Amino acid sequence: MNIVNPATEEIITTVKEDDSKSLSHKRNLLKMGQKNWAAKTLQERRAVIAKFYELLGVEREQLAAVLTSEVGKPLQQSRNEINGARNRISWMLDHVEQYLSDEQVTDADGLKEQVSYEPLGVICNISAWNYPYLVGVNVFIPALLAGNAVMYKPSEYATLTGQEIDRLLKQAGLPEDVFKMAIGGKETGEHLLDMNFDGYFFTGSYKTGKHIYERVAPKMVPCQLELGGKDPLYVADDVKDINAVAAATADGAFYNNGQSCCAVERIYVHEKVYDDYIAAFVNEVKSWKMGPPTQDGVYIGALTRKEQLDVLERQVKEAQENGAVLLAGGKRIAGQGYYFEPTVLTQVTNHMKLMQEESFGPIIGIMKVNDDAEATYLMQDTAYGLTASVYSASMERAKQILKQIDSGTGYWNCCDRVSAGLPWSGRRHSGIGSTLSHQGLRAFTKTKAWHLKS
Ligand code: NAD
């Protein structure tokens, strides 16, 4: 399998894909390794992950360069991602004892009732490329802390980063047979679905997630899905600083070239502040530097996948054919590399693909609304349910709207953010189950209820 640099289209290297035989062999090793790993104390497992955390810091520059070379995001955003992953690991290290230790529920009249958290066994993690450190860490760190072994399939677009993760985990002292990589794309993923694991944890698109859910169902093991979104944002008429709101929300839509599961994908603006917002928003978008992701000051780098250029072009074309007005960008850049201009469209309607299908690129549709009721109705008009955001001077007003939106996350005066202490979960087409927080630590365990009578 060729690993291609999306900024230059050069082949960086070639790797050997796994086949069903090599994967079976790896899974058998993991099965044996898991028993010894689970027999270690939580403190021993914690020490290995703490070392991994340290190594990510020591090697950050080199790791960021590798990440940028295969996904095309600006170097600074690669550094930010590694810093963010370390913050999440740090939270998990600080809280794992609290949430995975045995719990005493009752102790009276000769009866003790307790809960303990046992590892699932050997779990399979099929992962995405857009934030390989962040979405990887959400799964394999709590899984390992809980005493599981992990078959980790990085995306075929983030294979080199997967190899770095594997190397650093082993360097941190993780036994060889507790973490194995499955190298390859869809076919490799299918082999993993043919096999039997004790749990499947997937990050990726709705289409693949639905397929995986159906394939895993007969196995009767946990299957957790972190999928895409079409996340809405509403700017109410009482916002104080429209320039600051425009800059923050533009970043929420375009950071990482819009290739974030929780990127702002639709914007609704109250008619009273609409004109000022649009002027400030377009101004902000036009101020960004676009270019090679290794160059200083670049905010818009290359897209990771070539095919997405067609998706974006189709969305822009369909929107324009139906009356949308283009205020910035609108097309791919000719030449080497997968570049698309940051694109702003107004006069859009919710029926357009631009407002219904995940764009996963540097384009946004902005729509004028009359009041909170119309904004709420339009925000909720989606099959997805990852996040939703309201900018307003009033928290009560924002919460009133967000309570009516069926999404796993609600933001007031912020967007496109994830916190290690809060459950990260999608609803409907955005997924099933949670990572992060106490729920995410326990997602890789099965509970045992103890009734102990003396
Ligand atoms: P994708 O669905 O194309 O691929 C994800 C993974 O599934 C890859 O490793 C791929 O090789 C594998 N795969 C593909 N077909 C398969 C099959 N038939 N059987 C088994 N495995 C298969 O998604 P992607 O392009 O890597 O990631 C982008 C998507 O991920 C977006 O929709 C984004 O919103 C979503 N995402 C969600 C979250 C979240 O936390 N909710 C985080 C990051 C990304």
Short mmCIF file of C-alpha atoms and ligand atoms in Angstrom, two decimals:
data_model
loop_
_atom_site.label_atom_id
_atom_site.label_comp_id
_atom_site.label_asym_id
_atom_site.label_seq_id
_atom_site.Cartn_x
_atom_site.Cartn_y
_atom_site.Cartn_z
CA MET A 1 0.00 0.00 0.00
CA ASN A 2 1.41 3.38 -1.02
CA ILE A 3 1.48 6.16 1.56
CA VAL A 4 0.95 9.43 -0.29
CA ASN A 5 1.71 12.95 0.89
CA PRO A 6 -1.55 14.84 0.13
CA ALA A 7 0.25 18.18 -0.09
CA THR A 8 2.60 17.04 -2.87
CA GLU A 9 1.08 13.77 -4.15
CA GLU A 10 4.49 12.13 -3.73
CA ILE A 11 4.71 8.56 -2.46
CA ILE A 12 6.36 8.74 0.97
CA THR A 13 6.79 5.00 1.37
CA THR A 14 5.15 1.66 0.75
CA VAL A 15 3.90 -0.64 3.50
CA LYS A 16 2.82 -4.26 3.51
CA GLU A 17 -0.89 -4.78 4.19
CA ASP A 18 -2.11 -7.44 6.58
CA ASP A 19 -4.09 -10.40 5.28
CA SER A 20 -6.44 -12.75 7.10
CA LYS A 21 -3.57 -15.11 8.00
CA SER A 22 -1.33 -12.45 9.55
CA LEU A 23 -4.32 -10.95 11.39
CA SER A 24 -5.33 -14.33 12.84
CA HIS A 25 -1.80 -14.84 14.06
CA LYS A 26 -1.77 -11.42 15.70
CA ARG A 27 -5.14 -12.02 17.33
CA ASN A 28 -3.95 -15.33 18.81
CA LEU A 29 -0.92 -13.59 20.30
CA LEU A 30 -3.17 -10.87 21.73
CA LYS A 31 -5.39 -13.49 23.32
CA MET A 32 -2.47 -14.91 25.23
CA GLY A 33 -0.95 -11.53 26.03
CA GLN A 34 -4.19 -10.14 27.42
CA LYS A 35 -4.28 -12.61 30.31
CA ASN A 36 -0.88 -11.53 31.63
CA TRP A 37 -1.65 -7.86 31.08
CA ALA A 38 -4.93 -8.09 32.99
CA ALA A 39 -3.13 -9.90 35.82
CA LYS A 40 -0.92 -6.84 36.38
CA THR A 41 -2.06 -4.26 38.91
CA LEU A 42 -3.77 -1.11 37.73
CA GLN A 43 -0.72 0.82 38.99
CA GLU A 44 1.60 -1.25 36.78
CA ARG A 45 -0.54 -0.66 33.72
CA ARG A 46 -0.86 3.00 34.62
CA ALA A 47 2.95 3.34 34.78
CA VAL A 48 3.31 2.13 31.17
CA ILE A 49 0.73 4.62 29.91
CA ALA A 50 2.38 7.40 31.93
CA LYS A 51 5.66 6.61 30.15
CA PHE A 52 3.86 6.71 26.77
CA TYR A 53 2.49 10.13 27.72
CA GLU A 54 6.03 11.30 28.46
CA LEU A 55 7.43 9.94 25.17
CA LEU A 56 4.75 11.72 23.15
CA GLY A 57 6.06 14.95 24.67
CA VAL A 58 9.71 14.15 24.07
CA GLU A 59 9.19 13.17 20.41
CA ARG A 60 6.48 15.71 19.60
CA GLU A 61 8.30 17.54 16.79
CA GLN A 62 9.17 14.40 14.88
CA LEU A 63 5.69 12.91 15.39
CA ALA A 64 4.05 16.14 14.20
CA ALA A 65 6.17 16.07 11.03
CA VAL A 66 5.12 12.49 10.26
CA LEU A 67 1.45 13.31 10.88
CA THR A 68 1.56 16.37 8.63
CA SER A 69 3.33 14.42 5.88
CA GLU A 70 0.51 11.88 5.59
CA VAL A 71 -2.64 13.91 6.39
CA GLY A 72 -1.67 17.38 5.13
CA LYS A 73 -2.67 19.43 8.19
CA PRO A 74 -0.54 22.45 9.11
CA LEU A 75 2.41 21.51 11.31
CA GLN A 76 1.15 23.67 14.17
CA GLN A 77 -2.18 21.82 14.11
CA SER A 78 -0.29 18.51 14.26
CA ARG A 79 1.56 19.78 17.34
CA ASN A 80 -1.75 20.93 18.84
CA GLU A 81 -3.21 17.48 18.26
CA ILE A 82 -0.37 15.74 20.09
CA ASN A 83 -0.67 18.24 22.97
CA GLY A 84 -4.43 17.57 23.06
CA ALA A 85 -3.90 13.81 23.11
CA ARG A 86 -1.46 14.19 26.03
CA ASN A 87 -4.05 16.25 27.95
CA ARG A 88 -6.60 13.49 27.50
CA ILE A 89 -4.15 10.81 28.62
CA SER A 90 -3.28 12.92 31.65
CA TRP A 91 -6.96 13.14 32.64
CA MET A 92 -7.34 9.38 32.25
CA LEU A 93 -4.25 8.70 34.36
CA ASP A 94 -5.60 10.99 37.08
CA HIS A 95 -9.06 9.40 37.15
CA VAL A 96 -8.62 5.76 36.24
CA GLU A 97 -8.30 4.59 39.82
CA GLN A 98 -11.44 6.44 40.87
CA TYR A 99 -13.58 4.93 38.11
CA LEU A 100 -12.19 1.42 37.65
CA SER A 101 -11.66 0.40 41.28
CA ASP A 102 -14.18 -1.86 43.00
CA GLU A 103 -17.20 -0.04 44.41
CA GLN A 104 -18.88 -0.84 47.68
CA VAL A 105 -22.64 -0.34 47.33
CA THR A 106 -23.96 -1.86 50.57
CA ASP A 107 -22.29 -3.15 53.73
CA ALA A 108 -24.86 -3.95 56.42
CA ASP A 109 -26.29 -6.91 58.33
CA GLY A 110 -23.71 -9.36 57.05
CA LEU A 111 -24.30 -8.47 53.40
CA LYS A 112 -21.80 -6.72 51.16
CA GLU A 113 -22.83 -5.62 47.68
CA GLN A 114 -20.01 -4.59 45.35
CA VAL A 115 -19.33 -3.78 41.71
CA SER A 116 -16.08 -4.61 39.95
CA TYR A 117 -14.94 -3.65 36.46
CA GLU A 118 -13.40 -6.46 34.42
CA PRO A 119 -11.70 -6.01 31.03
CA LEU A 120 -13.64 -7.08 27.95
CA GLY A 121 -10.69 -9.13 26.64
CA VAL A 122 -9.18 -8.49 23.17
CA ILE A 123 -10.84 -5.52 21.57
CA CYS A 124 -10.70 -4.28 17.98
CA ASN A 125 -10.26 -0.56 17.31
CA ILE A 126 -10.95 0.57 13.72
CA SER A 127 -9.93 4.20 13.52
CA ALA A 128 -10.14 7.38 11.41
CA TRP A 129 -7.43 9.62 9.95
CA ASN A 130 -8.58 13.15 10.73
CA TYR A 131 -7.20 13.22 14.31
CA PRO A 132 -5.42 9.87 14.59
CA TYR A 133 -3.85 10.70 17.97
CA LEU A 134 -7.04 12.06 19.53
CA VAL A 135 -9.51 9.45 18.29
CA GLY A 136 -6.95 6.69 18.90
CA VAL A 137 -6.23 7.78 22.45
CA ASN A 138 -9.98 7.88 23.21
CA VAL A 139 -10.05 4.14 22.66
CA PHE A 140 -6.75 2.34 23.15
CA ILE A 141 -5.62 4.19 26.29
CA PRO A 142 -8.68 3.41 28.46
CA ALA A 143 -8.83 -0.08 26.90
CA LEU A 144 -5.23 -0.80 27.93
CA LEU A 145 -5.65 0.78 31.36
CA ALA A 146 -8.61 -1.52 32.00
CA GLY A 147 -6.54 -4.62 31.14
CA ASN A 148 -7.61 -5.30 27.55
CA ALA A 149 -5.36 -6.20 24.62
CA VAL A 150 -5.94 -4.13 21.49
CA MET A 151 -5.98 -4.85 17.76
CA TYR A 152 -5.54 -1.34 16.41
CA LYS A 153 -6.36 -0.57 12.80
CA PRO A 154 -5.36 2.98 11.99
CA SER A 155 -6.90 4.48 8.89
CA GLU A 156 -4.99 3.72 5.70
CA TYR A 157 -4.45 7.53 5.54
CA ALA A 158 -2.72 7.57 8.95
CA THR A 159 -0.65 4.41 8.83
CA LEU A 160 2.70 6.01 9.63
CA THR A 161 1.24 7.67 12.70
CA GLY A 162 -0.20 4.29 13.70
CA GLN A 163 3.29 2.83 13.44
CA GLU A 164 4.68 5.62 15.63
CA ILE A 165 2.01 4.97 18.24
CA ASP A 166 2.84 1.26 18.19
CA ARG A 167 6.57 1.98 18.53
CA LEU A 168 6.14 4.39 21.43
CA LEU A 169 3.75 2.11 23.34
CA LYS A 170 6.31 -0.70 23.14
CA GLN A 171 9.12 1.71 24.06
CA ALA A 172 7.05 2.69 27.09
CA GLY A 173 7.12 -0.91 28.25
CA LEU A 174 3.89 -2.34 26.85
CA PRO A 175 4.42 -6.08 26.20
CA GLU A 176 4.62 -6.98 22.48
CA ASP A 177 1.54 -9.20 22.59
CA VAL A 178 -0.84 -6.65 24.14
CA PHE A 179 -1.10 -4.20 21.21
CA LYS A 180 -0.97 -5.12 17.53
CA MET A 181 -1.48 -3.07 14.41
CA ALA A 182 -3.66 -4.13 11.50
CA ILE A 183 -2.30 -2.41 8.40
CA GLY A 184 -4.51 -1.65 5.42
CA GLY A 185 -7.84 -0.20 4.34
CA LYS A 186 -11.35 -1.50 3.83
CA GLU A 187 -10.29 -5.07 3.05
CA THR A 188 -8.25 -5.30 6.24
CA GLY A 189 -11.25 -3.92 8.13
CA GLU A 190 -13.45 -6.61 6.62
CA HIS A 191 -11.02 -9.33 7.77
CA LEU A 192 -11.29 -7.94 11.30
CA LEU A 193 -15.08 -8.15 11.06
CA ASP A 194 -14.80 -11.78 9.95
CA MET A 195 -12.87 -12.57 13.13
CA ASN A 196 -14.11 -12.63 16.70
CA PHE A 197 -13.11 -9.92 19.12
CA ASP A 198 -14.58 -9.15 22.54
CA GLY A 199 -15.65 -5.67 21.50
CA TYR A 200 -15.49 -3.38 18.46
CA PHE A 201 -14.75 0.33 18.79
CA PHE A 202 -15.06 2.29 15.58
CA THR A 203 -14.40 5.90 14.62
CA GLY A 204 -15.33 6.94 11.11
CA SER A 205 -18.19 7.67 8.75
CA TYR A 206 -21.86 6.85 9.26
CA LYS A 207 -21.83 4.60 6.19
CA THR A 208 -19.01 2.39 7.45
CA GLY A 209 -20.28 2.56 11.04
CA LYS A 210 -23.71 1.25 10.06
CA HIS A 211 -22.09 -1.59 8.11
CA ILE A 212 -19.86 -2.49 11.08
CA TYR A 213 -22.79 -2.40 13.50
CA GLU A 214 -24.71 -4.85 11.31
CA ARG A 215 -21.69 -7.17 10.94
CA VAL A 216 -20.92 -7.16 14.67
CA ALA A 217 -24.53 -7.65 15.88
CA PRO A 218 -24.57 -11.48 15.63
CA LYS A 219 -21.38 -11.68 17.67
CA MET A 220 -23.22 -10.32 20.75
CA VAL A 221 -20.29 -8.19 21.93
CA PRO A 222 -20.17 -4.45 22.64
CA CYS A 223 -19.95 -2.27 19.53
CA GLN A 224 -19.35 1.43 19.98
CA LEU A 225 -19.48 3.93 17.11
CA GLU A 226 -18.13 7.50 16.92
CA LEU A 227 -19.42 8.80 13.61
CA GLY A 228 -19.85 11.98 11.62
CA GLY A 229 -21.94 15.08 12.11
CA LYS A 230 -23.65 18.00 10.42
CA ASP A 231 -23.25 20.22 13.43
CA PRO A 232 -25.33 23.41 13.55
CA LEU A 233 -24.47 26.75 15.14
CA TYR A 234 -26.82 29.66 15.86
CA VAL A 235 -25.80 33.28 16.39
CA ALA A 236 -28.53 35.08 18.35
CA ASP A 237 -29.27 38.81 18.11
CA ASP A 238 -27.92 39.66 21.58
CA VAL A 239 -24.27 38.73 21.00
CA LYS A 240 -21.93 41.45 22.25
CA ASP A 241 -18.92 41.37 19.96
CA ILE A 242 -19.88 40.26 16.47
CA ASN A 243 -16.29 40.34 15.16
CA ALA A 244 -15.09 38.02 17.92
CA VAL A 245 -18.06 35.70 17.35
CA ALA A 246 -17.40 35.62 13.59
CA ALA A 247 -13.70 34.80 14.12
CA ALA A 248 -14.39 32.07 16.69
CA THR A 249 -17.14 30.42 14.66
CA ALA A 250 -15.13 30.59 11.42
CA ASP A 251 -12.34 28.73 13.23
CA GLY A 252 -14.93 26.18 14.40
CA ALA A 253 -15.91 25.57 10.78
CA PHE A 254 -12.49 25.61 9.11
CA TYR A 255 -9.93 24.33 11.66
CA ASN A 256 -8.17 21.25 10.22
CA ASN A 257 -9.71 22.20 6.87
CA GLY A 258 -13.15 21.41 8.26
CA GLN A 259 -12.14 17.76 8.65
CA SER A 260 -13.36 17.44 12.24
CA CYS A 261 -16.27 15.27 13.32
CA CYS A 262 -17.51 18.22 15.40
CA ALA A 263 -16.66 20.94 12.89
CA VAL A 264 -19.37 23.57 12.52
CA GLU A 265 -21.13 22.48 9.30
CA ARG A 266 -24.17 24.81 9.22
CA ILE A 267 -24.60 28.35 10.53
CA TYR A 268 -27.88 30.14 11.27
CA VAL A 269 -27.78 33.85 12.09
CA HIS A 270 -30.50 36.09 13.54
CA GLU A 271 -31.57 38.66 10.94
CA LYS A 272 -30.71 41.60 13.23
CA VAL A 273 -27.00 40.76 13.27
CA TYR A 274 -26.82 38.89 9.95
CA ASP A 275 -25.19 41.56 7.76
CA ASP A 276 -22.51 42.44 10.32
CA TYR A 277 -21.80 38.78 10.97
CA ILE A 278 -21.41 37.92 7.27
CA ALA A 279 -19.05 40.87 6.68
CA ALA A 280 -16.86 39.91 9.65
CA PHE A 281 -16.96 36.19 8.79
CA VAL A 282 -15.89 36.66 5.16
CA ASN A 283 -13.21 39.09 6.28
CA GLU A 284 -11.82 36.48 8.65
CA VAL A 285 -11.87 33.70 6.03
CA LYS A 286 -10.09 35.89 3.49
CA SER A 287 -7.34 36.72 6.00
CA TRP A 288 -6.12 33.10 6.23
CA LYS A 289 -2.95 31.86 4.61
CA MET A 290 -3.33 28.76 2.49
CA GLY A 291 -0.40 26.66 1.31
CA PRO A 292 2.05 23.87 2.08
CA PRO A 293 1.28 22.59 5.59
CA THR A 294 4.96 22.71 6.55
CA GLN A 295 5.14 26.47 5.94
CA ASP A 296 4.91 28.83 8.94
CA GLY A 297 1.64 30.70 9.37
CA VAL A 298 -0.42 28.43 7.07
CA TYR A 299 -3.93 27.86 8.43
CA ILE A 300 -5.47 26.01 5.45
CA GLY A 301 -3.28 23.10 4.37
CA ALA A 302 -4.05 20.20 2.04
CA LEU A 303 -7.08 17.97 2.36
CA THR A 304 -6.21 14.40 3.25
CA ARG A 305 -8.21 12.57 0.58
CA LYS A 306 -8.37 13.43 -3.09
CA GLU A 307 -11.96 12.14 -3.48
CA GLN A 308 -13.22 14.79 -1.10
CA LEU A 309 -12.43 17.50 -3.67
CA ASP A 310 -15.20 16.08 -5.88
CA VAL A 311 -17.66 15.95 -2.97
CA LEU A 312 -16.98 19.60 -2.14
CA GLU A 313 -17.27 20.72 -5.75
CA ARG A 314 -20.58 18.90 -6.11
CA GLN A 315 -21.97 20.50 -2.95
CA VAL A 316 -20.95 23.99 -4.10
CA LYS A 317 -22.38 23.43 -7.60
CA GLU A 318 -25.71 22.06 -6.36
CA ALA A 319 -26.07 24.92 -3.87
CA GLN A 320 -25.36 27.54 -6.55
CA GLU A 321 -27.78 25.93 -8.98
CA ASN A 322 -30.46 26.28 -6.32
CA GLY A 323 -29.86 29.93 -5.57
CA ALA A 324 -26.95 30.04 -3.12
CA VAL A 325 -24.57 32.99 -3.35
CA LEU A 326 -20.82 32.41 -3.24
CA LEU A 327 -18.97 34.97 -1.09
CA ALA A 328 -15.54 33.33 -0.92
CA GLY A 329 -13.63 30.45 -2.53
CA GLY A 330 -15.62 27.80 -4.36
CA LYS A 331 -13.08 25.65 -6.16
CA ARG A 332 -10.07 23.37 -5.95
CA ILE A 333 -6.59 24.73 -6.63
CA ALA A 334 -4.95 23.47 -9.83
CA GLY A 335 -1.57 21.76 -9.53
CA GLN A 336 -0.02 19.27 -7.16
CA GLY A 337 -1.72 18.52 -3.84
CA TYR A 338 -5.33 18.36 -2.69
CA TYR A 339 -6.18 21.99 -1.98
CA PHE A 340 -9.64 23.56 -1.87
CA GLU A 341 -10.29 27.25 -1.28
CA PRO A 342 -12.06 28.14 1.98
CA THR A 343 -15.60 28.61 0.75
CA VAL A 344 -18.55 30.61 2.11
CA LEU A 345 -22.08 30.32 0.69
CA THR A 346 -25.15 32.30 1.74
CA GLN A 347 -28.82 32.30 0.62
CA VAL A 348 -28.78 28.55 1.24
CA THR A 349 -31.73 26.35 2.22
CA ASN A 350 -31.80 23.31 4.47
CA HIS A 351 -32.71 21.06 1.51
CA MET A 352 -29.31 21.50 -0.11
CA LYS A 353 -26.68 18.74 0.23
CA LEU A 354 -24.40 21.44 1.63
CA MET A 355 -26.78 21.72 4.61
CA GLN A 356 -27.63 18.00 4.99
CA GLU A 357 -24.60 15.87 4.10
CA GLU A 358 -21.32 15.96 6.01
CA SER A 359 -18.98 18.19 3.94
CA PHE A 360 -15.79 17.35 5.82
CA GLY A 361 -13.96 20.14 4.07
CA PRO A 362 -13.37 23.92 4.07
CA ILE A 363 -16.87 24.97 3.04
CA ILE A 364 -19.80 26.43 4.98
CA GLY A 365 -23.39 27.47 4.32
CA ILE A 366 -24.82 30.40 6.30
CA MET A 367 -28.54 31.12 6.54
CA LYS A 368 -30.56 34.07 7.90
CA VAL A 369 -33.33 33.26 10.43
CA ASN A 370 -36.14 35.35 11.97
CA ASP A 371 -36.09 34.09 15.54
CA ASP A 372 -35.00 31.37 17.98
CA ALA A 373 -37.90 29.11 17.01
CA GLU A 374 -36.90 29.04 13.36
CA ALA A 375 -33.24 28.49 14.29
CA THR A 376 -34.17 25.61 16.60
CA TYR A 377 -36.31 23.96 13.93
CA LEU A 378 -33.56 24.19 11.30
CA MET A 379 -30.80 23.07 13.66
CA GLN A 380 -32.78 19.97 14.54
CA ASP A 381 -33.50 19.18 10.88
CA THR A 382 -30.73 16.57 10.41
CA ALA A 383 -30.13 12.84 10.69
CA TYR A 384 -27.00 13.51 12.75
CA GLY A 385 -26.68 14.36 16.45
CA LEU A 386 -23.10 15.05 17.50
CA THR A 387 -22.93 18.67 18.71
CA ALA A 388 -24.88 21.93 18.48
CA SER A 389 -23.87 25.44 19.48
CA VAL A 390 -25.53 28.73 20.39
CA TYR A 391 -23.81 32.11 20.68
CA SER A 392 -25.82 34.50 22.85
CA ALA A 393 -25.38 36.84 25.80
CA SER A 394 -27.80 34.64 27.75
CA MET A 395 -26.93 31.13 28.93
CA GLU A 396 -30.60 30.49 29.72
CA ARG A 397 -31.62 31.37 26.18
CA ALA A 398 -28.91 29.12 24.73
CA LYS A 399 -29.80 26.20 26.99
CA GLN A 400 -33.47 26.55 26.17
CA ILE A 401 -32.62 26.03 22.49
CA LEU A 402 -30.00 23.32 23.00
CA LYS A 403 -32.34 21.21 25.17
CA GLN A 404 -34.54 20.81 22.13
CA ILE A 405 -31.69 19.54 19.92
CA ASP A 406 -31.08 15.79 19.94
CA SER A 407 -27.26 15.92 20.12
CA GLY A 408 -24.69 14.43 22.48
CA THR A 409 -23.05 17.81 23.15
CA GLY A 410 -24.37 21.36 23.62
CA TYR A 411 -22.09 24.42 23.46
CA TRP A 412 -22.81 27.93 24.71
CA ASN A 413 -20.45 30.58 23.28
CA CYS A 414 -18.00 27.95 22.07
CA CYS A 415 -17.87 25.21 19.44
CA ASP A 416 -15.72 22.43 17.97
CA ARG A 417 -14.25 21.42 21.33
CA VAL A 418 -13.89 18.18 23.24
CA SER A 419 -13.13 17.74 26.94
CA ALA A 420 -11.59 14.63 28.50
CA GLY A 421 -13.87 14.97 31.54
CA LEU A 422 -17.12 14.96 29.55
CA PRO A 423 -18.71 12.06 27.68
CA TRP A 424 -18.08 12.27 23.94
CA SER A 425 -21.08 10.72 22.27
CA GLY A 426 -23.16 10.99 19.15
CA ARG A 427 -26.83 10.29 18.72
CA ARG A 428 -28.70 8.81 15.75
CA HIS A 429 -26.37 8.84 12.68
CA SER A 430 -23.55 10.27 14.80
CA GLY A 431 -23.07 7.09 16.76
CA ILE A 432 -23.67 4.90 19.77
CA GLY A 433 -21.92 4.92 23.14
CA SER A 434 -19.42 7.30 24.74
CA THR A 435 -15.71 7.73 24.97
CA LEU A 436 -13.89 10.05 27.44
CA SER A 437 -15.12 10.89 30.96
CA HIS A 438 -15.97 8.16 33.52
CA GLN A 439 -18.24 6.58 30.90
CA GLY A 440 -15.39 6.29 28.41
CA LEU A 441 -13.11 4.69 31.01
CA ARG A 442 -15.76 2.12 31.83
CA ALA A 443 -16.74 1.45 28.19
CA PHE A 444 -13.92 -1.09 27.91
CA THR A 445 -15.06 -3.12 30.90
CA LYS A 446 -17.86 -5.46 31.85
CA THR A 447 -19.31 -5.09 35.30
CA LYS A 448 -19.56 -7.89 37.81
CA ALA A 449 -22.10 -7.52 40.61
CA TRP A 450 -21.02 -9.16 43.87
CA HIS A 451 -23.51 -10.32 46.53
CA LEU A 452 -21.34 -11.36 49.49
CA LYS A 453 -23.11 -12.79 52.52
CA SER A 454 -21.16 -13.72 55.64
P1 NAD B 1 -14.26 5.81 7.07
O1 NAD B 1 -15.58 5.30 7.54
O2 NAD B 1 -14.05 5.92 5.62
O3 NAD B 1 -13.09 4.87 7.59
C1 NAD B 1 -12.87 4.65 8.97
C2 NAD B 1 -12.11 3.36 9.16
O4 NAD B 1 -12.91 2.27 8.72
C3 NAD B 1 -10.81 3.28 8.39
O5 NAD B 1 -9.83 2.67 9.19
C4 NAD B 1 -11.17 2.38 7.21
O6 NAD B 1 -10.08 1.67 6.67
C5 NAD B 1 -12.16 1.43 7.85
N1 NAD B 1 -13.11 0.79 6.93
C6 NAD B 1 -13.60 1.29 5.76
N2 NAD B 1 -14.49 0.40 5.22
C7 NAD B 1 -14.55 -0.65 6.07
C8 NAD B 1 -15.28 -1.87 6.07
N3 NAD B 1 -16.13 -2.18 5.09
N4 NAD B 1 -15.12 -2.71 7.09
C9 NAD B 1 -14.28 -2.41 8.11
N5 NAD B 1 -13.55 -1.28 8.16
C10 NAD B 1 -13.67 -0.41 7.16
O7 NAD B 1 -14.02 7.18 7.81
P2 NAD B 1 -12.77 8.18 7.69
O8 NAD B 1 -12.80 8.84 6.37
O9 NAD B 1 -11.52 7.50 8.11
O10 NAD B 1 -13.10 9.25 8.83
C11 NAD B 1 -13.91 10.37 8.62
C12 NAD B 1 -15.23 10.17 9.32
O11 NAD B 1 -15.03 9.89 10.68
C13 NAD B 1 -16.10 11.42 9.28
O12 NAD B 1 -17.43 11.05 9.04
C14 NAD B 1 -15.95 11.97 10.70
O13 NAD B 1 -16.99 12.81 11.11
C15 NAD B 1 -15.85 10.72 11.50
N6 NAD B 1 -15.23 10.97 12.80
C16 NAD B 1 -15.99 10.92 13.92
C17 NAD B 1 -15.43 11.19 15.16
C18 NAD B 1 -16.23 11.20 16.42
O14 NAD B 1 -15.63 11.27 17.48
N7 NAD B 1 -17.54 11.14 16.38
C19 NAD B 1 -14.07 11.52 15.23
C20 NAD B 1 -13.32 11.55 14.07
C21 NAD B 1 -13.91 11.27 12.86
#
